[in-house]
Short mmCIF file of C-alpha atoms and ligand atoms in Angstrom, two decimals:
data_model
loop_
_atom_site.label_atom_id
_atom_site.label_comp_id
_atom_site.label_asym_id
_atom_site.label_seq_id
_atom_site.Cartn_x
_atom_site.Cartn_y
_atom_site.Cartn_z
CA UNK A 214 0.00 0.00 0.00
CA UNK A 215 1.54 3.23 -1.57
CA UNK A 216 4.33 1.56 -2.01
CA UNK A 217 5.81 1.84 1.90
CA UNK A 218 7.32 -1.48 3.42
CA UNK A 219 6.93 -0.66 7.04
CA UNK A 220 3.61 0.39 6.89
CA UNK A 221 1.69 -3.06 5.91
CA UNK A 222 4.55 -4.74 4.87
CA UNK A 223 4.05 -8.52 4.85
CA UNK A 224 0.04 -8.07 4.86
CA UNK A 225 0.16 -6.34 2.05
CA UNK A 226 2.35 -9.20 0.26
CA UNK A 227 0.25 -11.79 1.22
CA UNK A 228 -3.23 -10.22 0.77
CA UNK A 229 -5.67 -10.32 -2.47
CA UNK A 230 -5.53 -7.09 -4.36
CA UNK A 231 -7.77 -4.20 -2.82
CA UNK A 232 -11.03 -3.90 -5.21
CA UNK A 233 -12.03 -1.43 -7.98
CA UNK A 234 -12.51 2.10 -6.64
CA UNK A 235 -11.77 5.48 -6.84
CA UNK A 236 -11.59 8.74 -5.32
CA UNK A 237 -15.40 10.91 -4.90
CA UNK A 238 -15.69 13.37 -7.72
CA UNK A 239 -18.27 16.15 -8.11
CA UNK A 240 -21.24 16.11 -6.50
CA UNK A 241 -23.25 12.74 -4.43
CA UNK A 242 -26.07 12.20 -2.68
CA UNK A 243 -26.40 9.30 -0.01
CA UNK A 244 -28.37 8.15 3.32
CA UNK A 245 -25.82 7.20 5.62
CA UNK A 246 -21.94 8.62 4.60
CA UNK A 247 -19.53 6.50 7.03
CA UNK A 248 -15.47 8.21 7.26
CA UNK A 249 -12.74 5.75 7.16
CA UNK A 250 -12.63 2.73 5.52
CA UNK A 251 -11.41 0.45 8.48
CA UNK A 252 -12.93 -2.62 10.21
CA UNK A 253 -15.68 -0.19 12.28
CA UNK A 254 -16.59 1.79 8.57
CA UNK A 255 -16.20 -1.22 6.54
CA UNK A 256 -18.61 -3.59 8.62
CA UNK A 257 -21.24 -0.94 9.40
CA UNK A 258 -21.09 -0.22 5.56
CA UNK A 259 -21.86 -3.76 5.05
CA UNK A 260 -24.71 -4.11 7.57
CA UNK A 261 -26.33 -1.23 6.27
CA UNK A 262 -26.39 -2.20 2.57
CA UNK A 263 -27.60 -5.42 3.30
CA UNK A 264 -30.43 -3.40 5.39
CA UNK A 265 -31.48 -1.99 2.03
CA UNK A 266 -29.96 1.54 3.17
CA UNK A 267 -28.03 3.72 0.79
CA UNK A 268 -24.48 4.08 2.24
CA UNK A 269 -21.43 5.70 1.07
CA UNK A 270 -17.74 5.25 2.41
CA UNK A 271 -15.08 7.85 2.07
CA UNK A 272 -12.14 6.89 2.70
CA UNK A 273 -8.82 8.47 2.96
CA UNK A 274 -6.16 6.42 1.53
CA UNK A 275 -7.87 2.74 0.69
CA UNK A 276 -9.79 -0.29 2.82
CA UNK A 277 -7.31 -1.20 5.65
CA UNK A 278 -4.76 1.37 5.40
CA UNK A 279 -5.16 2.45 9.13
CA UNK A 280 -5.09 -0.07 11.90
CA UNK A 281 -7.49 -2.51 10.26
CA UNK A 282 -4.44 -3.29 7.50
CA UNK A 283 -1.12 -3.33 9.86
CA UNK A 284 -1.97 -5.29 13.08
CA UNK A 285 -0.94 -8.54 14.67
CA UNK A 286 -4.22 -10.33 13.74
CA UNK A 287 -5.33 -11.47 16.88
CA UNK A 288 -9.26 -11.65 17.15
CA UNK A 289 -9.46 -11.60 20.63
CA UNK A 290 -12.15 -11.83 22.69
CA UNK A 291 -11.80 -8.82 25.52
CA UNK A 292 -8.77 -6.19 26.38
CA UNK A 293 -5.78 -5.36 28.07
CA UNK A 294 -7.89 -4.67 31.29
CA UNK A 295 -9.63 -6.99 33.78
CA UNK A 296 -12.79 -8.15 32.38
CA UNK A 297 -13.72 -7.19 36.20
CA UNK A 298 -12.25 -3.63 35.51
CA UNK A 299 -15.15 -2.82 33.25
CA UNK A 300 -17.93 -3.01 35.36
CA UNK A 301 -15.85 -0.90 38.22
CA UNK A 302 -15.66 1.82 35.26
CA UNK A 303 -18.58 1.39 33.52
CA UNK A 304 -20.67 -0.20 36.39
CA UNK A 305 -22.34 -3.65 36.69
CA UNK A 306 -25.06 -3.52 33.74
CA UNK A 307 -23.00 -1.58 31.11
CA UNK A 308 -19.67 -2.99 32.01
CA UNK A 309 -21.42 -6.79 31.74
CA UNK A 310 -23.07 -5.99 28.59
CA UNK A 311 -19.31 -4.87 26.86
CA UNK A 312 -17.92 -7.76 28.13
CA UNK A 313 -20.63 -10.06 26.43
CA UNK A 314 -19.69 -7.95 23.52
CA UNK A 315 -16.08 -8.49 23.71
CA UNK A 316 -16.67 -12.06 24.80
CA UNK A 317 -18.95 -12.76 21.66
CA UNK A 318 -16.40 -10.72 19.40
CA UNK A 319 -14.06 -13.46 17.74
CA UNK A 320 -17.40 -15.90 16.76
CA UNK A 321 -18.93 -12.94 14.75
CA UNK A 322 -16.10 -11.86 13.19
CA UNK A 323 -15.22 -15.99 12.05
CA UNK A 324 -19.25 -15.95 11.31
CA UNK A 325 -18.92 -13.19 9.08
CA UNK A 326 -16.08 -14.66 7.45
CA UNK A 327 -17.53 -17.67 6.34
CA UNK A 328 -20.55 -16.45 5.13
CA UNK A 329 -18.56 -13.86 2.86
CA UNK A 330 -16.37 -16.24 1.93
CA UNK A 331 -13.62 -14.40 2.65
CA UNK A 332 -9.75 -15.77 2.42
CA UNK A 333 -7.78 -14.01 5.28
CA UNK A 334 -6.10 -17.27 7.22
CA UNK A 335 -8.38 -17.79 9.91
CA UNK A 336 -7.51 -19.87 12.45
CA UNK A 337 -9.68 -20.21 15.56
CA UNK A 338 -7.57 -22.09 17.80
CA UNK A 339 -6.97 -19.73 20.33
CA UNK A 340 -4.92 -17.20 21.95
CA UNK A 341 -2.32 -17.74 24.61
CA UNK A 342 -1.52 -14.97 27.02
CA UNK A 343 1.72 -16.15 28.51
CA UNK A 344 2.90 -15.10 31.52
CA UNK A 345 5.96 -14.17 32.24
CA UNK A 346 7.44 -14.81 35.91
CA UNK A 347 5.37 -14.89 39.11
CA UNK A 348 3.81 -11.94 38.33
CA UNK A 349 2.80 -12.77 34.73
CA UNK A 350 1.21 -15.63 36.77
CA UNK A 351 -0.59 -13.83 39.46
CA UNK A 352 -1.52 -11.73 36.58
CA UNK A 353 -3.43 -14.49 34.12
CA UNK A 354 -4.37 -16.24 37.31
CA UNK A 355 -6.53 -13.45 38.25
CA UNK A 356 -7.87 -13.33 34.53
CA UNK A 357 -8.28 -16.74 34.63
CA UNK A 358 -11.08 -16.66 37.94
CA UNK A 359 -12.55 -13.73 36.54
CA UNK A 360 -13.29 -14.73 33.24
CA UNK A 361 -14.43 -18.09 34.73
CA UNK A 362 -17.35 -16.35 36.76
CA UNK A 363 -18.16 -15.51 33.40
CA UNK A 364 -18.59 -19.08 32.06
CA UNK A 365 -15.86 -18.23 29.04
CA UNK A 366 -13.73 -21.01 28.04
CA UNK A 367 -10.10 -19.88 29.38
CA UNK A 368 -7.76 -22.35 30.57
CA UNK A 369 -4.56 -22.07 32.85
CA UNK A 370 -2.09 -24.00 31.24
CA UNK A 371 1.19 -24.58 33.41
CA UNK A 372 5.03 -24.39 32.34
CA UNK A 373 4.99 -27.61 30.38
CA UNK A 374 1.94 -27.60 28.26
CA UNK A 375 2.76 -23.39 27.93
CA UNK A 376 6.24 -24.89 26.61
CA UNK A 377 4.93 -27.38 24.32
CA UNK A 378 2.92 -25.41 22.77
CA UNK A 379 4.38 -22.38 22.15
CA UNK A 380 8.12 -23.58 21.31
CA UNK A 381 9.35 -21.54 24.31
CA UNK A 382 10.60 -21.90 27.49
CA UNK A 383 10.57 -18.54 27.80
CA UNK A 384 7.20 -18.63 30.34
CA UNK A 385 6.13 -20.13 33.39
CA UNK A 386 2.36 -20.58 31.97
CA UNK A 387 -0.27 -19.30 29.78
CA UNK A 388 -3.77 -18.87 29.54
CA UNK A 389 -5.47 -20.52 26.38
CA UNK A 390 -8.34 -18.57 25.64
CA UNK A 391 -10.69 -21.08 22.85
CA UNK A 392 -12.37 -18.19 21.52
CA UNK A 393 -10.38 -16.47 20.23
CA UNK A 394 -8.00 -16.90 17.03
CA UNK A 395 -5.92 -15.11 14.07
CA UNK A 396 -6.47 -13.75 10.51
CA UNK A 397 -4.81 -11.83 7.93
CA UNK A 398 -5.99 -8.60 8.99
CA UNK A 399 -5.07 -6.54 5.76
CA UNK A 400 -6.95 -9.63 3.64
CA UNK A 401 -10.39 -9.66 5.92
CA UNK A 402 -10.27 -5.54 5.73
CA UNK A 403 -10.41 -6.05 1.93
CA UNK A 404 -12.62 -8.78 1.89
CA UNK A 405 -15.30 -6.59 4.20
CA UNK A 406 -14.54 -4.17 1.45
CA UNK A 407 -15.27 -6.22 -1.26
CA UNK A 408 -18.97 -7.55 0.06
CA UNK A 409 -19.58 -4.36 1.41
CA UNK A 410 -19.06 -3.47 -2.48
CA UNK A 411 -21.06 -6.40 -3.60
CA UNK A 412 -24.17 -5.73 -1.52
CA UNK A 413 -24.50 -2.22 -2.78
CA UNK A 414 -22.34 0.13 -0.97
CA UNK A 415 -20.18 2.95 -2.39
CA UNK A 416 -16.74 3.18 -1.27
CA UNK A 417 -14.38 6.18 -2.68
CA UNK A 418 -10.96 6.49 -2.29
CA UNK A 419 -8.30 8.45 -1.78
CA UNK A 420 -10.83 11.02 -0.64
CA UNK A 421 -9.75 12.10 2.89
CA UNK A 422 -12.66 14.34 4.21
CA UNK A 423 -11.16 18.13 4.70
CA UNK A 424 -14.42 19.53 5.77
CA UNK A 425 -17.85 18.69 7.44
CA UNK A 426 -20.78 21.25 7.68
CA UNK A 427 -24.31 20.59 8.92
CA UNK A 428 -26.61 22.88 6.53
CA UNK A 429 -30.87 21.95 6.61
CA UNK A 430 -30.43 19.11 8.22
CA UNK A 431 -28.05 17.64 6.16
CA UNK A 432 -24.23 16.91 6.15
CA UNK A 433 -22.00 18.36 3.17
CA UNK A 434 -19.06 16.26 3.12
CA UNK A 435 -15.73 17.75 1.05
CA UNK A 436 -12.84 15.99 -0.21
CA UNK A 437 -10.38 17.05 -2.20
CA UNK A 438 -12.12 17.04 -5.80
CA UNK A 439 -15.69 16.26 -4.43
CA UNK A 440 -18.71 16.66 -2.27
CA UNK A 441 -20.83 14.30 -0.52
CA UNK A 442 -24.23 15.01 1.11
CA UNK A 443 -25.28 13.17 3.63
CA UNK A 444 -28.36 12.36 6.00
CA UNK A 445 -26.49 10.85 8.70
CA UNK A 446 -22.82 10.01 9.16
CA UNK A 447 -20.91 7.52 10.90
CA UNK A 448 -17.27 8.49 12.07
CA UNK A 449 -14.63 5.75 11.84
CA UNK A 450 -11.92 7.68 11.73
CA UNK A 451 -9.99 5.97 15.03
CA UNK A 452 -6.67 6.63 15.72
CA UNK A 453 -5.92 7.67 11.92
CA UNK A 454 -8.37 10.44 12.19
CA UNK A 455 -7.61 13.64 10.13
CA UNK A 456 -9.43 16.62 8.76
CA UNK A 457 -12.99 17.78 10.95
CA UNK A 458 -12.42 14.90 13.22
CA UNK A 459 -9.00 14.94 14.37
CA UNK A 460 -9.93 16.02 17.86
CA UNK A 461 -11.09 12.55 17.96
CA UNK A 462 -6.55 11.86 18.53
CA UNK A 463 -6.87 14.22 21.65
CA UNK A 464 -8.12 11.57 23.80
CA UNK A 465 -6.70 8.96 22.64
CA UNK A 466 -3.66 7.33 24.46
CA UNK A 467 -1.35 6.23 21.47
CA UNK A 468 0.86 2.92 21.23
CA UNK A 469 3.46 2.45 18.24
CA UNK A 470 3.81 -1.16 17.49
CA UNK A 471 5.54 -2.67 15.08
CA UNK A 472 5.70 -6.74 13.46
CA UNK A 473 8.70 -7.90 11.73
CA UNK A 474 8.00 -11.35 9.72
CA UNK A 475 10.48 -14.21 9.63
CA UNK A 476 10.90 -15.72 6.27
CA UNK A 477 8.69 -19.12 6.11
CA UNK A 478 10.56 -21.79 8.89
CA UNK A 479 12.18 -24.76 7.39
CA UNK A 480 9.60 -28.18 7.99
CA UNK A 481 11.04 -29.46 10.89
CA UNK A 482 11.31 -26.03 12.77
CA UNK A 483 7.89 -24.72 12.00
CA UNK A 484 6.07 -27.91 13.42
CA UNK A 485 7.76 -26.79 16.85
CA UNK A 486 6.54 -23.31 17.42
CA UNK A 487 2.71 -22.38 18.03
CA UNK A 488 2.19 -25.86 16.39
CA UNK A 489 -1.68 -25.54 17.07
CA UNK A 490 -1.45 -21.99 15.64
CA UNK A 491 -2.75 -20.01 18.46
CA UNK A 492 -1.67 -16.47 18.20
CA UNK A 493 0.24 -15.47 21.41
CA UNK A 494 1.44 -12.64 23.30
CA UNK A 495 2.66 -12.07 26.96
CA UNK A 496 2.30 -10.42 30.22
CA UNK A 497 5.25 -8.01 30.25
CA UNK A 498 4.51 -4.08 30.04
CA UNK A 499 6.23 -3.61 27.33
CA UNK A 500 4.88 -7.10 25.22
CA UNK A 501 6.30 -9.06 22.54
CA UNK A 502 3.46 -11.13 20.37
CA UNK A 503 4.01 -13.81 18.11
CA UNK A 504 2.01 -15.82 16.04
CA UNK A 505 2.04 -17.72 12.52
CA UNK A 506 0.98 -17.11 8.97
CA UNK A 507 -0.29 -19.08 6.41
CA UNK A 508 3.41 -19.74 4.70
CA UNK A 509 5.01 -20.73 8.00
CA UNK A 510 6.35 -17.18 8.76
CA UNK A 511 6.63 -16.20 12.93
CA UNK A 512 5.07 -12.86 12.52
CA UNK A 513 6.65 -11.15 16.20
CA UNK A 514 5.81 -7.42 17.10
CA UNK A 515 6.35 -5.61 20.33
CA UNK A 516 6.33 -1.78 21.12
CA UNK A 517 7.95 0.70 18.91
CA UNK A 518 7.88 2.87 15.97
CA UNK A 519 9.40 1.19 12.65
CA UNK A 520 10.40 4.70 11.45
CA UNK A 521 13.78 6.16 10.94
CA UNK A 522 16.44 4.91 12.71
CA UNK A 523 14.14 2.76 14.69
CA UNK A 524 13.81 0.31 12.05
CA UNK A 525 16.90 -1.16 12.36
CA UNK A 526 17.24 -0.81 15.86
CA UNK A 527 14.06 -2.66 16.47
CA UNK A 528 14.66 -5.41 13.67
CA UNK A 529 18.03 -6.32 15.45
CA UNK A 530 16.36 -6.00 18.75
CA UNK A 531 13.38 -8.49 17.58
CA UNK A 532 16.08 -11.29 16.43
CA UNK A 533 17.79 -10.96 19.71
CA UNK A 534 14.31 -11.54 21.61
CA UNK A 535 13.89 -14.37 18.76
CA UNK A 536 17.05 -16.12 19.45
CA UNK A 537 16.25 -16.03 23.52
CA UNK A 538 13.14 -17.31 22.78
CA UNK A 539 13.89 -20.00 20.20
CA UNK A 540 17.41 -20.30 21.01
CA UNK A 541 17.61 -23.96 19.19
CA UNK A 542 14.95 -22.82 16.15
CA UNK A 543 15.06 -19.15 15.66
CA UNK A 544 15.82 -18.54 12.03
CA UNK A 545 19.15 -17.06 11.21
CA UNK A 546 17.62 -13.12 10.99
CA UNK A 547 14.31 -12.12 10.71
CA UNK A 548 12.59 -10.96 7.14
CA UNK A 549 12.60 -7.41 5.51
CA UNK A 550 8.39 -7.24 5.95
CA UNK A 551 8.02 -4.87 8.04
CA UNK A 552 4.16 -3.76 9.72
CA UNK A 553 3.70 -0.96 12.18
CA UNK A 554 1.02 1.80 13.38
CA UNK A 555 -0.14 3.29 16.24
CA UNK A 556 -3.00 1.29 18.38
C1 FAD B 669 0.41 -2.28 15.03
C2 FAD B 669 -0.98 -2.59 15.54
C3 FAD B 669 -1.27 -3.84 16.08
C4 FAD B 669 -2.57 -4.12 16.52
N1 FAD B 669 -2.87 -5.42 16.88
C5 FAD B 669 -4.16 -5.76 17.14
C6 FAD B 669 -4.54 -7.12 17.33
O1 FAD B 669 -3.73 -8.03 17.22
N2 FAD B 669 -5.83 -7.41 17.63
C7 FAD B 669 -6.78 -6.41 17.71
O2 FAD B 669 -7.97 -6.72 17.98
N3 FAD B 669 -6.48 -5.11 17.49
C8 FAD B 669 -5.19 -4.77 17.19
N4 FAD B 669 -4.88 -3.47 16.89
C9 FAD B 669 -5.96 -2.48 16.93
C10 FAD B 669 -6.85 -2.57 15.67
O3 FAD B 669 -6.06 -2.58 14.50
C11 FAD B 669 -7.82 -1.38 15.67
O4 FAD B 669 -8.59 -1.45 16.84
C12 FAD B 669 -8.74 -1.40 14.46
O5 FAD B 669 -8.02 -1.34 13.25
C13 FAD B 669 -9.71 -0.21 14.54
O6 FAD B 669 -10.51 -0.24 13.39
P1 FAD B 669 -11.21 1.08 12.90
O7 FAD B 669 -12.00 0.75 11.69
O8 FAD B 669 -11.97 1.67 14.05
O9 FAD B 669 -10.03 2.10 12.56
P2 FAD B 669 -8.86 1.98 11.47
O10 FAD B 669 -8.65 0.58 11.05
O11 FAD B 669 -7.66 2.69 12.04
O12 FAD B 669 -9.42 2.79 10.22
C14 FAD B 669 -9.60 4.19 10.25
C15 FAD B 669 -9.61 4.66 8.80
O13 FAD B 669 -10.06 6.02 8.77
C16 FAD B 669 -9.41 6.65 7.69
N5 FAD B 669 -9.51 8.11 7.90
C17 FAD B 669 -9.00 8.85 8.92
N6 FAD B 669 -9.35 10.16 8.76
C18 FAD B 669 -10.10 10.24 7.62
C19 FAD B 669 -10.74 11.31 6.94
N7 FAD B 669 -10.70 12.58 7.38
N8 FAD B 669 -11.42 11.04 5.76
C20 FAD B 669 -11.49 9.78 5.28
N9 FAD B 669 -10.88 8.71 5.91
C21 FAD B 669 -10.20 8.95 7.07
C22 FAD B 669 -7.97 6.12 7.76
O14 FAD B 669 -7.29 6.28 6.52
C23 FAD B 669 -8.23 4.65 8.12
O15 FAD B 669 -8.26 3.80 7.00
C24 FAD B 669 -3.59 -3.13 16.47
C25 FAD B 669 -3.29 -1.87 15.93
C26 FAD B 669 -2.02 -1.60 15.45
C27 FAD B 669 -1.74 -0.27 14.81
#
C-alpha cells in the first residue's frame, strides 16, 4: 500500500488485491456517509447495505490502510484490562453488557467470514496470554477466575503444556483462551470491502474528508475534488483520524507497534513453534506477540515505531528476543516485511 514497506509490509504481500474504486468526484447524494474505511466503517457499511440503506464510504487512503491493514491479527475476545475492571468503570449492567460484547467478538467476526467467503487465514484455535514470571502468573491467574465467573472457556495451562505449545521456554504458563484466534488482517479488511461493495455500498478512495458542515439538516461532506451530502454520518476515523475529526486523537492514548515477519521456517522447525497456531502474546509491560501465517512465517511485534532509525534498531532487537526465545529454532535473521502503526 503506496508503495511503503513498514507500513503493511508482509500483509500487504500476502493479501488479495484491494477492489475497484476510486476517489469521490463532483457532487453525491447518499443516506448514511460513514469516514474511514477500516474494520468499524467497513462492517457498518456492510450491515447497512444489506439493510437496504443507501451508504457511502469515504475513505482516505484505501480499505485497511489504518489499523485494520497493519496489526498482529489477533481476534481476541476482551482487552488489556480486567474483564472485572469494566464493570468498576462502567458499572455492573453496562460494564457486563461490553464484556458479552467483547466475549462474543471473535465468533462474529469468524461468522462473518464464512458467510462472505472471505480468504484471510483464519484460524480459531486460540490465543495464549503467557505469563511471564510470578507476576505474569498472578496476573493471568486473576484473569483466569474472573473470566471463569463468566462461564468463558479460558484455561490455565502450566510451564509444560505453555512450553509445548508455544516452542518456548521462555514462560512459566499461559492462559489458552478457545475463543479467540488469528487472521490476515489486511486480507479480511479487503474482503469486508469487497462484500460491502457487492451488496450495494459505495466506497471512494483516496478522498480524505477536509471539511464537514451541517446545513438543513443535512451533512456536506468535502474531499479534495468532491462533495458528498449526507443524511447521517458515521465516524470511523480511530486513531488515523484527520481533517474535521482529528480532535477525535486528543483523547486517545497512542501505542506504536511494530511486526517484523520471519521468512517461512524450514519443515522441521515450523512444526515446533505455536504448532496448534494459536496467536500469542505475553504479560510483560512492554509485550512481545508472536504468532504464525499461512506460509510458516513467525510474525513477532512488540512496542515501537518502525520509522527512521528505529527500524533497524528494532529489527536487530526483535532477532535478539527471537534467538532467547527459540534459542535452538530461531531462524538465522528475521525478514525485511516490516508492519507498524499506532493502536
Ligand atoms: C500495530 C498494531 C497492532 C494491533 N494489533 C491488534 C490485534 O492483534 N488485535 C486487535 O484486535 N487489534 C489490534 N490493533 C488495533 C486494531 O487494529 C484497531 O482497533 C482497528 O483497526 C480499529 O478499526 P477502525 O475501523 O476503528 O479504525 P482503522 O482501522 O484505524 O481505520 C480508520 C480509517 O479512517 C481513515 N480516515 C481517517 N481520517 C479520515 C478522513 N478525514 N477522511 C477519510 N478517511 C479517514 C484512515 O485512513 C483509516 O483507513 C492493532 C493496531 C495496530 C496499529
Amino acid at each position: 500500500m503506496l508503495g511503503n514497506d513498514r507500513s503493511h509490509g508482509l500483509w500487504e504481500k500476502t493479501a488479495p488485491p484491494p477492489g475497484p474504486c476510486t476517489p469521490l468526484t463532483g457532487v453525491e447524494r447518499t443516506d448514511v456517509a460513514i469516514i474511514g474505511g477500516g474494520y468499524t466503517g467497513l462492517s457498518a457499511a456492510l450491515h447497512l447495505a444489506e439493510a437496504g440503506v443507501a451508504v457511502t464510504v469515504l475513505e482516505a487512503v484505501e480499505p485497511g490502510f489504518g489499523g485494520a491493514g497493519r496489526n498482529v491479527g489477533l481476534v481476541n475476545a476482551g482487552m488489556w484490562v480486567m474483564p472485572d475492571h469494566l464493570s468498576e468503570v462502567l458499572g455492573p449492567e453496562r460494564g457486563q453488557r461490553l464484556l458479552d460484547l467483547l466475549g462474543d467478538g471473535p465468533r462474529q467476526v469468524f461468522a462473518l467470514v464464512e458467510r462472505l467467503g472471505i480468504d484471510c487465514e483464519v484460524e480459531k484455535n486460540g490465543t495464549l496470554h503467557c505469563a511471564v514470571g510470578l507476576d505474569g502468573l498472578a496476573e493471568i491467574r486473576q484473569r483466569q477466575a474472573q473470566w471463569a465467573r463468566h462461564g468463558a472457556p479460558v484455561r490455565l495451562l502450566d510451564a509444560a503444556e505453555t512450553r509445548a505449545r508455544t516452542g518456548s521456554a521462555a514462560y512459566v504458563g499461559a492462559l489458552l483462551d478457545a475463543r479467540a484466534g488469528t487472521i490476515q488482517p489486511l486480507a479480511y479488511a479487503r474482503g469486508l470491502a469487497r462484500s460491502a461493495l457487492t451488496a450495494g455500498a459505495r466506497i471512494f478512495t483516496g478522498s480524505p474528508v477536509r471539511d464537514a458542515q451541517a446545513q438543513g439538516g443535512q451533512w456536506l461532506l468535502s474531499t479534495d475534488r468532491g462533495t458528498l451530502v449526507a443524511d447521517r454520518v458515521i465516524v470511523a476515523t480511530d486513531a488515523y483520524a484527520n481533517g474535521p475529526w482529528s480532535q477525535v486523537r486528543t483523547e486517545q492514548v497512542h501505542l506504536p507497534y511494530f511486526n517484523v515477519a520471519t521468512p517461512p521456517l524450514p519443515p522441521g522447525i515450523r512444526e515446533t513453534i505455536l504448532p496448534g497456531r494459536e496467536g500469542a502474546w505475553d504479560t510483560r509491560e512492554v509485550l512481545s506477540s508472536f504468532r504464525m501465517d499461512r506460509a510458516g512465517r513467525m510474525v513477532f511485534g512488540s512496542v515501537g515505531a518502525l520509522s527512521g532509525t528505529g527500524a533497524a534498531i528494532h529489527r536487530a532487537w526483535a532477532y535478539r528476543a527471537l534467538r532467547r526465545m527459540f534459542p535452538r529454532s530461531a531462524p538465522a535473521r528475521s525478514g525485511r516485511n516490516g508492519m507498524g502503526g499506532s493502536a
